[in-house]
């Protein structure tokens, strides 16, 4: 893996340099300066929130834990890394730079965060400084020029072979941890116990994961962002929904699986139908496919699933148009993924900015673009039994075409979501998640 990454990295860097050249020209700047950032301090405290490095910094460098460092790029010159290695006996200080990326940079070590400012090139007005606005080092405040950001964000949608390699690794770590979590569920562990099994198998702590894991037993699966971690196991574990990812050198995976305990055949059959539907959507991650159209298509297929399982009686068309499917599938089909779990530019109209609106009635869709080779998106359809939405549905005229007794039977299972990370290629899609699970055997 390491040799392969080393050879892919030079090509990745060449691509980033080309993109930076164009972004700077568009914005009228001479230098690209990217802050890794510094940890946020808790209010009235001497403790920091976990540090998450600026994704632009992680795009250039596989460094996730070097607060106070800077990437500096001037077109035509070797990129520079200003590397903060403080004199500090309280904390672990970043180790001396090493790895496949080092030879590609001029590296300057600084001992104090403020010392980086004197090493920045050119006049301040000629620098595009990309970074969080606060906290900042006086003299190197981020200006985040929109034209530069628009160009860089747009092109972040097209992953390089190096990035795809890291995303495969993030998926493999995630799949391994999901497997351990499933075993913990089948052994009757609590949500907390399952979460611990997940972290141990991933060999990552919570703060290193790309997002807060959702580990939901039974009815808890109906809470879309359930992040509670009940310490006690329920008397009976009927169902298990886990949405959890992993990180590899700053890249994310985002994976959801839903399981039924043995003896819960009706719910298992519903999971199986959503699984078939999900594979069908993933197979449509192809160049030229409009993502919002795929989302609407998913509503139609899921309406058919609801009909097949006796939950609704109206036609597919009227289930979609009357909003019935939105009560059972109340989120988007998925989103771009990469350096961030919800990656940038999902709505962007072009490399110079602009927004592609969501289809009306679909306020939570996070991706409105047409798919192109190199993009990576999640495909995460779901069906849930959410009391609040079911109550609203009951008050509508369509309620007579819904089998409420059937819904009562499914409520104790919470819901189903199945989520894969899928690469759009020139040909058949690459399913990072399914490939990673296949390796487990
Ligand atoms: N886990 C966040 C998401 O699926 O979008
Ligand atoms: Mn997702
Ligand atoms: Mn997810």
Tab-separated table of C-alpha atoms and ligand atoms in Angstrom:
chain	number	residue	atom	x	y	z
A	1	UNK	CA	0.000	0.000	0.000
A	2	UNK	CA	2.767	2.428	0.965
A	3	UNK	CA	4.735	2.045	-2.319
A	4	UNK	CA	1.569	2.384	-4.324
A	5	UNK	CA	0.642	5.564	-2.441
A	6	UNK	CA	4.124	6.978	-2.958
A	7	UNK	CA	3.876	6.600	-6.718
A	8	UNK	CA	0.329	7.963	-6.882
A	9	UNK	CA	1.192	10.923	-4.680
A	10	UNK	CA	3.457	12.690	-7.206
A	11	UNK	CA	0.658	12.615	-9.764
A	12	UNK	CA	-1.828	13.861	-7.136
A	13	UNK	CA	0.457	16.746	-6.261
A	14	UNK	CA	0.924	17.650	-9.929
A	15	UNK	CA	-2.882	17.808	-10.278
A	16	UNK	CA	-3.233	20.009	-7.185
A	17	UNK	CA	-0.528	22.349	-8.466
A	18	UNK	CA	-2.311	22.738	-11.797
A	19	UNK	CA	-5.590	23.441	-10.028
A	20	UNK	CA	-3.909	25.951	-7.714
A	21	UNK	CA	-2.326	27.742	-10.693
A	22	UNK	CA	-5.758	28.250	-12.244
A	23	UNK	CA	-7.477	29.149	-8.970
A	24	UNK	CA	-4.876	31.823	-8.207
A	25	UNK	CA	-5.095	33.252	-11.723
A	26	UNK	CA	-8.891	33.418	-11.432
A	27	UNK	CA	-8.734	35.175	-8.067
A	28	UNK	CA	-5.846	37.466	-9.030
A	29	UNK	CA	-3.422	36.160	-6.375
A	30	UNK	CA	0.249	35.135	-6.516
A	31	UNK	CA	0.432	32.706	-3.608
A	32	UNK	CA	-1.775	30.034	-2.125
A	33	UNK	CA	-1.397	29.809	1.643
A	34	UNK	CA	-3.306	27.101	3.492
A	35	UNK	CA	-3.491	26.995	7.276
A	36	UNK	CA	-3.784	23.600	8.932
A	37	UNK	CA	-5.640	25.521	11.635
A	38	UNK	CA	-5.490	25.363	15.408
A	39	UNK	CA	-7.772	23.630	17.899
A	40	UNK	CA	-10.790	25.519	19.186
A	41	UNK	CA	-10.720	26.353	22.874
A	42	UNK	CA	-13.741	25.529	25.019
A	43	UNK	CA	-15.490	28.564	26.474
A	44	UNK	CA	-14.005	29.679	29.816
A	45	UNK	CA	-11.810	26.607	29.870
A	46	UNK	CA	-8.223	25.598	29.282
A	47	UNK	CA	-9.299	22.580	27.198
A	48	UNK	CA	-9.619	22.340	23.421
A	49	UNK	CA	-12.162	20.591	21.202
A	50	UNK	CA	-10.606	17.786	19.189
A	51	UNK	CA	-8.500	19.229	16.402
A	52	UNK	CA	-9.688	18.727	12.834
A	53	UNK	CA	-7.256	20.014	10.233
A	54	UNK	CA	-8.486	22.249	7.403
A	55	UNK	CA	-9.586	19.896	4.576
A	56	UNK	CA	-7.649	22.031	2.061
A	57	UNK	CA	-4.494	21.312	4.024
A	58	UNK	CA	-5.297	17.579	4.127
A	59	UNK	CA	-5.818	17.665	0.361
A	60	UNK	CA	-2.127	18.464	-0.102
A	61	UNK	CA	-0.658	16.496	2.770
A	62	UNK	CA	-1.512	13.300	4.666
A	63	UNK	CA	-1.104	15.219	7.939
A	64	UNK	CA	-4.089	15.244	10.258
A	65	UNK	CA	-2.472	16.286	13.514
A	66	UNK	CA	-0.117	19.196	12.853
A	67	UNK	CA	-1.939	22.276	14.159
A	68	UNK	CA	-0.263	25.583	13.395
A	69	UNK	CA	1.441	24.317	10.213
A	70	UNK	CA	1.031	25.922	6.769
A	71	UNK	CA	1.164	24.879	3.163
A	72	UNK	CA	2.535	27.574	0.866
A	73	UNK	CA	2.424	27.335	-2.915
A	74	UNK	CA	3.665	29.821	-5.485
A	75	UNK	CA	3.146	28.815	-9.137
A	76	UNK	CA	6.351	27.501	-10.688
A	77	UNK	CA	8.010	26.817	-7.316
A	78	UNK	CA	8.318	23.735	-5.149
A	79	UNK	CA	5.574	23.817	-2.511
A	80	UNK	CA	6.666	24.754	0.983
A	81	UNK	CA	5.541	23.316	4.288
A	82	UNK	CA	5.930	25.506	7.340
A	83	UNK	CA	5.926	22.889	10.025
A	84	UNK	CA	5.181	23.813	13.627
A	85	UNK	CA	7.107	21.660	16.069
A	86	UNK	CA	6.784	23.568	19.324
A	87	UNK	CA	9.180	23.205	22.220
A	88	UNK	CA	6.656	21.698	24.577
A	89	UNK	CA	6.932	19.050	27.253
A	90	UNK	CA	3.184	19.007	28.012
A	91	UNK	CA	1.947	17.598	24.716
A	92	UNK	CA	3.087	15.179	22.064
A	93	UNK	CA	4.933	17.300	19.535
A	94	UNK	CA	4.506	16.394	15.833
A	95	UNK	CA	7.305	14.042	14.813
A	96	UNK	CA	9.983	15.082	12.333
A	97	UNK	CA	8.478	15.024	8.829
A	98	UNK	CA	8.776	11.595	7.244
A	99	UNK	CA	7.052	9.588	4.548
A	100	UNK	CA	6.468	9.551	0.809
A	101	UNK	CA	5.457	13.190	0.640
A	102	UNK	CA	8.527	14.780	2.258
A	103	UNK	CA	10.745	14.947	-0.861
A	104	UNK	CA	8.112	17.021	-2.655
A	105	UNK	CA	8.293	19.950	-0.216
A	106	UNK	CA	10.716	22.503	1.042
A	107	UNK	CA	10.175	22.165	4.762
A	108	UNK	CA	10.811	24.906	7.280
A	109	UNK	CA	10.451	24.063	10.945
A	110	UNK	CA	9.121	26.728	13.314
A	111	UNK	CA	8.975	26.498	17.102
A	112	UNK	CA	6.255	29.117	17.708
A	113	UNK	CA	3.004	29.499	15.744
A	114	UNK	CA	3.658	33.220	15.219
A	115	UNK	CA	7.016	32.512	13.538
A	116	UNK	CA	5.207	31.168	10.477
A	117	UNK	CA	4.064	34.688	9.538
A	118	UNK	CA	7.565	35.905	8.643
A	119	UNK	CA	7.975	32.924	6.298
A	120	UNK	CA	4.903	33.655	4.171
A	121	UNK	CA	5.750	34.882	0.677
A	122	UNK	CA	4.983	38.228	-0.946
A	123	UNK	CA	2.767	41.053	0.224
A	124	UNK	CA	-0.311	40.108	2.242
A	125	UNK	CA	-2.602	41.447	-0.491
A	126	UNK	CA	-1.146	38.934	-2.985
A	127	UNK	CA	-1.903	35.900	-0.860
A	128	UNK	CA	-5.005	33.756	-1.006
A	129	UNK	CA	-5.051	32.512	2.566
A	130	UNK	CA	-7.376	29.552	3.044
A	131	UNK	CA	-8.246	28.632	6.583
A	132	UNK	CA	-10.664	28.957	9.467
A	133	UNK	CA	-11.325	32.568	10.396
A	134	UNK	CA	-10.770	32.035	14.074
A	135	UNK	CA	-8.506	31.430	15.864
A	136	UNK	CA	-5.840	33.012	13.741
A	137	UNK	CA	-2.240	34.196	13.889
A	138	UNK	CA	-1.934	38.004	13.688
A	139	UNK	CA	-0.543	38.927	10.288
A	140	UNK	CA	-1.833	35.804	8.537
A	141	UNK	CA	-5.600	36.184	8.749
A	142	UNK	CA	-7.521	34.013	6.292
A	143	UNK	CA	-9.220	35.891	3.437
A	144	UNK	CA	-10.755	32.789	1.795
A	145	UNK	CA	-11.339	34.444	-1.591
A	146	UNK	CA	-14.567	33.161	-3.069
A	147	UNK	CA	-13.242	32.777	-6.631
A	148	UNK	CA	-10.342	30.663	-5.376
A	149	UNK	CA	-12.576	28.563	-3.122
A	150	UNK	CA	-15.152	28.014	-5.875
A	151	UNK	CA	-12.521	26.706	-8.264
A	152	UNK	CA	-10.818	24.474	-5.687
A	153	UNK	CA	-14.104	23.125	-4.330
A	154	UNK	CA	-15.453	22.321	-7.768
A	155	UNK	CA	-12.325	20.341	-8.629
A	156	UNK	CA	-12.269	18.541	-5.290
A	157	UNK	CA	-15.263	16.622	-6.675
A	158	UNK	CA	-12.922	14.780	-9.062
A	159	UNK	CA	-10.834	12.455	-6.985
A	160	UNK	CA	-7.313	11.584	-8.100
A	161	UNK	CA	-6.156	7.927	-8.113
A	162	UNK	CA	-4.231	8.728	-4.900
A	163	UNK	CA	-7.370	9.934	-3.185
A	164	UNK	CA	-9.347	6.891	-4.320
A	165	UNK	CA	-6.650	4.649	-2.848
A	166	UNK	CA	-7.056	6.363	0.529
A	167	UNK	CA	-10.838	6.146	0.290
A	168	UNK	CA	-10.559	2.396	-0.387
A	169	UNK	CA	-8.493	2.148	2.785
A	170	UNK	CA	-11.052	4.182	4.785
A	171	UNK	CA	-13.738	1.777	3.529
A	172	UNK	CA	-11.707	-1.298	4.454
A	173	UNK	CA	-11.210	-0.008	8.001
A	174	UNK	CA	-14.913	0.833	8.238
A	175	UNK	CA	-16.061	-2.550	6.916
A	176	UNK	CA	-13.787	-4.383	9.360
A	177	UNK	CA	-15.231	-2.371	12.242
A	178	UNK	CA	-18.824	-2.861	11.012
A	179	UNK	CA	-18.218	-6.595	11.015
A	180	UNK	CA	-17.080	-6.458	14.652
A	181	UNK	CA	-20.126	-4.332	15.522
A	182	UNK	CA	-22.496	-6.851	13.948
A	183	UNK	CA	-20.940	-9.615	16.034
A	184	UNK	CA	-21.332	-7.521	19.192
A	185	UNK	CA	-25.008	-6.938	18.318
A	186	UNK	CA	-25.566	-10.667	17.814
A	187	UNK	CA	-23.883	-11.292	21.188
A	188	UNK	CA	-26.494	-9.041	22.862
A	189	UNK	CA	-24.224	-6.083	23.677
A	190	UNK	CA	-25.577	-2.637	24.539
A	191	UNK	CA	-25.228	0.243	22.065
A	192	UNK	CA	-22.270	1.435	24.137
A	193	UNK	CA	-20.669	-2.021	24.036
A	194	UNK	CA	-21.179	-2.257	20.277
A	195	UNK	CA	-19.610	1.168	19.835
A	196	UNK	CA	-16.557	0.068	21.841
A	197	UNK	CA	-16.256	-3.050	19.667
A	198	UNK	CA	-16.435	-0.828	16.578
A	199	UNK	CA	-13.689	1.515	17.767
A	200	UNK	CA	-11.434	-1.341	18.829
A	201	UNK	CA	-11.731	-3.038	15.434
A	202	UNK	CA	-11.195	0.254	13.573
A	203	UNK	CA	-8.277	1.096	15.878
A	204	UNK	CA	-9.558	4.684	15.849
A	205	UNK	CA	-10.886	6.825	18.675
A	206	UNK	CA	-14.134	8.810	18.350
A	207	UNK	CA	-12.294	12.039	17.574
A	208	UNK	CA	-10.547	10.407	14.610
A	209	UNK	CA	-13.758	9.229	12.953
A	210	UNK	CA	-15.153	11.410	10.145
A	211	UNK	CA	-18.491	11.812	11.975
A	212	UNK	CA	-20.243	10.754	15.166
A	213	UNK	CA	-21.310	7.115	14.873
A	214	UNK	CA	-24.982	6.161	14.989
A	215	UNK	CA	-25.405	2.890	16.869
A	216	UNK	CA	-29.112	2.223	17.268
A	217	UNK	CA	-30.944	-0.820	18.620
A	218	UNK	CA	-34.649	-1.421	18.060
A	219	UNK	CA	-36.845	1.751	17.970
A	220	UNK	CA	-33.735	3.953	18.162
A	221	UNK	CA	-33.199	3.272	14.460
A	222	UNK	CA	-36.070	5.698	13.808
A	223	UNK	CA	-34.020	8.644	15.120
A	224	UNK	CA	-32.058	9.680	12.048
A	225	UNK	CA	-29.090	11.065	13.972
A	226	UNK	CA	-29.258	8.906	17.081
A	227	UNK	CA	-25.938	9.369	18.910
A	228	UNK	CA	-26.914	8.478	22.447
A	229	UNK	CA	-25.175	5.115	23.199
A	230	UNK	CA	-27.422	3.457	25.755
A	231	UNK	CA	-25.181	1.832	28.382
A	232	UNK	CA	-27.706	-0.936	29.089
A	233	UNK	CA	-28.627	-3.646	26.617
A	234	UNK	CA	-32.383	-3.872	25.932
A	235	UNK	CA	-34.206	-6.989	27.130
A	236	UNK	CA	-34.545	-8.027	23.531
A	237	UNK	CA	-32.348	-6.838	20.644
A	238	UNK	CA	-34.579	-7.104	17.587
A	239	UNK	CA	-32.822	-4.854	15.107
A	240	UNK	CA	-29.625	-2.899	14.703
A	241	UNK	CA	-28.874	0.143	12.544
A	242	UNK	CA	-25.259	1.311	12.474
A	243	UNK	CA	-24.052	4.341	10.527
A	244	UNK	CA	-20.335	4.652	11.157
A	245	UNK	CA	-17.290	5.520	9.110
A	246	UNK	CA	-13.538	5.564	9.383
A	247	UNK	CA	-10.648	7.789	8.331
A	248	UNK	CA	-7.530	7.150	6.275
A	249	UNK	CA	-4.980	9.977	6.058
A	250	UNK	CA	-7.799	12.505	6.272
A	251	UNK	CA	-10.266	10.771	3.899
A	252	UNK	CA	-13.648	9.486	5.043
A	253	UNK	CA	-15.841	6.476	4.612
A	254	UNK	CA	-19.550	6.651	5.487
A	255	UNK	CA	-21.232	3.270	5.877
A	256	UNK	CA	-24.636	2.163	7.147
A	257	UNK	CA	-25.924	-1.353	7.657
A	258	UNK	CA	-29.131	-2.642	9.222
A	259	UNK	CA	-29.545	-6.095	10.732
A	260	UNK	CA	-32.441	-8.131	12.112
A	261	UNK	CA	-31.946	-10.582	14.973
A	262	UNK	CA	-32.700	-14.234	14.249
A	263	UNK	CA	-36.431	-14.944	14.315
A	264	UNK	CA	-37.522	-11.551	12.985
A	265	UNK	CA	-38.215	-12.690	9.435
A	266	UNK	CA	-40.679	-9.975	8.436
A	267	UNK	CA	-38.222	-7.220	9.239
A	268	UNK	CA	-35.398	-9.153	7.588
A	269	UNK	CA	-37.535	-9.391	4.432
A	270	UNK	CA	-37.993	-5.600	4.462
A	271	UNK	CA	-34.220	-5.142	4.887
A	272	UNK	CA	-33.647	-7.496	1.954
A	273	UNK	CA	-35.958	-5.430	-0.264
A	274	UNK	CA	-34.206	-2.176	0.662
A	275	UNK	CA	-30.893	-3.908	-0.011
A	276	UNK	CA	-31.965	-4.932	-3.519
A	277	UNK	CA	-33.225	-1.398	-4.159
A	278	UNK	CA	-29.987	0.106	-2.826
A	279	UNK	CA	-27.836	-2.057	-5.094
A	280	UNK	CA	-29.966	-0.928	-8.020
A	281	UNK	CA	-29.370	2.759	-7.186
A	282	UNK	CA	-25.633	2.170	-6.703
A	283	UNK	CA	-25.500	0.552	-10.149
A	284	UNK	CA	-26.804	3.826	-11.601
A	285	UNK	CA	-23.840	5.866	-10.367
A	286	UNK	CA	-22.691	6.462	-13.921
A	287	UNK	CA	-21.413	9.393	-15.927
A	288	UNK	CA	-24.310	11.555	-17.116
A	289	UNK	CA	-26.745	10.425	-14.402
A	290	UNK	CA	-28.455	13.353	-12.690
A	291	UNK	CA	-28.218	12.766	-8.941
A	292	UNK	CA	-31.538	14.478	-8.096
A	293	UNK	CA	-33.255	12.318	-10.713
A	294	UNK	CA	-31.746	9.260	-9.060
A	295	UNK	CA	-33.125	10.507	-5.731
A	296	UNK	CA	-36.637	10.837	-7.229
A	297	UNK	CA	-36.269	7.405	-8.842
A	298	UNK	CA	-35.425	6.040	-5.372
A	299	UNK	CA	-38.746	7.377	-4.054
A	300	UNK	CA	-40.573	5.384	-6.735
A	301	UNK	CA	-38.682	2.161	-6.053
A	302	UNK	CA	-39.163	2.533	-2.284
A	303	UNK	CA	-42.891	3.134	-2.839
A	304	UNK	CA	-42.982	-0.240	-4.579
A	305	UNK	CA	-41.177	-1.806	-1.603
A	306	UNK	CA	-43.772	-0.301	0.774
A	307	UNK	CA	-46.551	-1.749	-1.401
A	308	UNK	CA	-44.947	-5.201	-1.623
A	309	UNK	CA	-44.689	-5.371	2.153
A	310	UNK	CA	-48.314	-4.376	2.628
A	311	UNK	CA	-47.548	-1.045	4.272
A	312	UNK	CA	-49.283	1.153	1.690
A	313	UNK	CA	-52.031	0.392	-0.816
A	314	UNK	CA	-52.048	3.429	-3.138
A	315	UNK	CA	-50.215	3.471	-6.482
A	316	UNK	CA	-46.510	4.211	-6.623
A	317	UNK	CA	-47.208	7.460	-8.438
A	318	UNK	CA	-49.659	8.729	-5.852
A	319	UNK	CA	-47.434	7.570	-2.958
A	320	UNK	CA	-44.663	9.788	-4.319
A	321	UNK	CA	-46.783	12.767	-5.354
A	322	UNK	CA	-48.802	12.870	-2.107
A	323	UNK	CA	-45.616	12.860	0.000
A	324	UNK	CA	-46.243	9.420	1.521
A	325	UNK	CA	-42.803	8.148	0.535
A	326	UNK	CA	-41.244	11.221	2.172
A	327	UNK	CA	-42.756	10.172	5.507
A	328	UNK	CA	-40.896	6.842	5.310
A	329	UNK	CA	-37.788	8.133	3.477
A	330	UNK	CA	-37.381	11.665	4.846
A	331	UNK	CA	-33.754	12.375	3.859
A	332	UNK	CA	-31.686	12.618	0.710
A	333	UNK	CA	-30.400	9.626	-1.232
A	334	UNK	CA	-26.833	10.692	-0.481
A	335	UNK	CA	-24.072	13.246	-0.866
A	336	UNK	CA	-20.544	13.754	-2.133
A	337	UNK	CA	-17.832	12.312	0.124
A	338	UNK	CA	-14.055	12.708	0.318
A	339	UNK	CA	-11.984	14.839	2.673
A	340	UNK	CA	-15.228	15.574	4.502
A	341	UNK	CA	-18.037	13.135	5.057
A	342	UNK	CA	-20.396	15.638	3.444
A	343	UNK	CA	-17.963	16.886	0.876
A	344	UNK	CA	-18.030	20.301	-0.778
A	345	UNK	CA	-19.619	21.329	-4.082
A	346	UNK	CA	-22.687	19.098	-4.000
A	347	UNK	CA	-24.822	21.990	-5.256
A	348	UNK	CA	-22.216	23.905	-7.236
A	349	UNK	CA	-23.192	24.899	-10.785
A	350	UNK	CA	-19.702	25.393	-12.239
A	351	UNK	CA	-16.075	26.015	-11.346
A	352	UNK	CA	-16.919	29.688	-10.982
A	353	UNK	CA	-19.635	29.052	-8.422
A	354	UNK	CA	-23.415	29.231	-8.591
A	355	UNK	CA	-25.957	26.867	-7.093
A	356	UNK	CA	-28.154	24.125	-8.533
A	357	UNK	CA	-31.372	24.182	-6.514
A	358	UNK	CA	-32.869	21.067	-4.954
A	359	UNK	CA	-36.009	19.634	-6.524
A	360	UNK	CA	-39.092	21.072	-4.840
A	361	UNK	CA	-40.284	19.048	-1.862
A	362	UNK	CA	-36.851	17.495	-1.207
A	363	UNK	CA	-35.275	19.885	1.311
A	364	UNK	CA	-32.634	17.489	2.631
A	365	UNK	CA	-30.999	16.361	-0.596
A	366	UNK	CA	-27.279	17.260	-0.463
A	367	UNK	CA	-26.315	16.651	-4.071
A	368	UNK	CA	-27.923	18.200	-7.147
A	369	UNK	CA	-25.215	17.675	-9.764
A	370	UNK	CA	-24.888	15.371	-12.728
A	371	UNK	CA	-22.452	12.540	-11.995
A	372	UNK	CA	-19.082	12.488	-13.729
A	373	UNK	CA	-16.089	10.148	-13.571
A	374	UNK	CA	-13.991	10.681	-10.442
A	375	UNK	CA	-16.894	11.750	-8.239
A	376	UNK	CA	-17.608	9.717	-5.117
A	377	UNK	CA	-21.094	9.783	-3.642
A	378	UNK	CA	-22.963	7.881	-0.997
A	379	UNK	CA	-26.080	5.910	-1.879
A	380	UNK	CA	-28.117	5.604	1.306
A	381	UNK	CA	-31.812	4.908	0.892
A	382	UNK	CA	-33.823	4.201	4.017
A	383	UNK	CA	-37.274	3.338	5.322
A	384	UNK	CA	-38.173	4.387	8.846
A	385	UNK	CA	-41.119	4.266	11.203
A	386	UNK	CA	-40.878	7.735	12.768
A	387	UNK	CA	-43.746	8.563	15.144
A	388	UNK	CA	-43.748	12.284	14.378
A	389	UNK	CA	-44.001	11.764	10.615
A	390	UNK	CA	-46.517	8.923	10.956
A	391	UNK	CA	-48.781	11.168	13.045
A	392	UNK	CA	-48.688	13.802	10.304
A	393	UNK	CA	-49.491	11.132	7.729
A	394	UNK	CA	-52.457	9.874	9.750
A	395	UNK	CA	-54.041	13.311	9.501
A	396	UNK	CA	-53.969	13.304	5.687
A	397	UNK	CA	-56.652	11.901	3.348
A	398	UNK	CA	-54.168	9.280	2.053
A	399	UNK	CA	-54.201	7.711	5.540
A	400	UNK	CA	-57.016	5.409	4.440
A	401	UNK	CA	-54.640	3.766	1.959
A	402	UNK	CA	-52.101	2.891	4.617
A	403	UNK	CA	-52.127	-0.302	6.679
A	404	UNK	CA	-51.672	1.091	10.186
A	405	UNK	CA	-51.707	-2.318	11.842
A	406	UNK	CA	-48.813	-3.335	9.621
A	407	UNK	CA	-46.946	-0.183	10.643
A	408	UNK	CA	-47.502	-1.106	14.329
A	409	UNK	CA	-45.724	-4.411	13.644
A	410	UNK	CA	-42.709	-2.613	12.165
A	411	UNK	CA	-42.426	0.261	14.681
A	412	UNK	CA	-40.444	-1.813	17.237
A	413	UNK	CA	-37.652	-2.143	14.658
A	414	UNK	CA	-37.136	1.602	14.144
A	415	UNK	CA	-35.943	1.727	10.587
A	416	UNK	CA	-33.602	0.641	7.853
A	417	UNK	CA	-30.774	2.437	6.092
A	418	UNK	CA	-28.176	0.891	3.824
A	419	UNK	CA	-25.324	3.143	2.744
A	420	UNK	CA	-22.414	2.574	0.399
A	421	UNK	CA	-19.730	4.914	-0.961
A	422	UNK	CA	-19.662	4.636	-4.732
A	423	UNK	CA	-17.178	5.937	-7.304
A	424	UNK	CA	-18.445	7.127	-10.662
A	425	UNK	CA	-16.043	5.896	-13.361
A	426	UNK	CA	-15.967	5.872	-17.177
A	427	UNK	CA	-17.628	2.514	-16.948
A	428	UNK	CA	-19.263	0.429	-14.225
A	429	UNK	CA	-19.275	2.078	-10.807
A	430	UNK	CA	-16.782	1.050	-8.132
A	431	UNK	CA	-18.545	0.297	-4.872
A	432	UNK	CA	-15.910	1.008	-2.212
A	433	UNK	CA	-18.097	-0.308	0.586
A	434	UNK	CA	-19.262	-3.603	-0.931
A	435	UNK	CA	-15.716	-4.308	-2.147
A	436	UNK	CA	-14.429	-3.745	1.374
A	437	UNK	CA	-17.042	-6.064	2.948
A	438	UNK	CA	-16.201	-8.717	0.327
A	439	UNK	CA	-12.604	-8.735	1.577
A	440	UNK	CA	-13.812	-9.822	5.021
A	441	UNK	CA	-15.383	-12.952	3.506
B	1	LIG	N1	-23.508	9.609	8.565
B	1	LIG	C1	-23.931	10.781	7.947
B	1	LIG	C2	-24.571	10.515	6.680
B	1	LIG	O1	-24.877	9.383	6.354
B	1	LIG	O2	-24.777	11.388	5.892
B	2	LIG	MN1	-24.029	9.606	4.326
B	3	LIG	MN1	-23.891	7.680	7.047
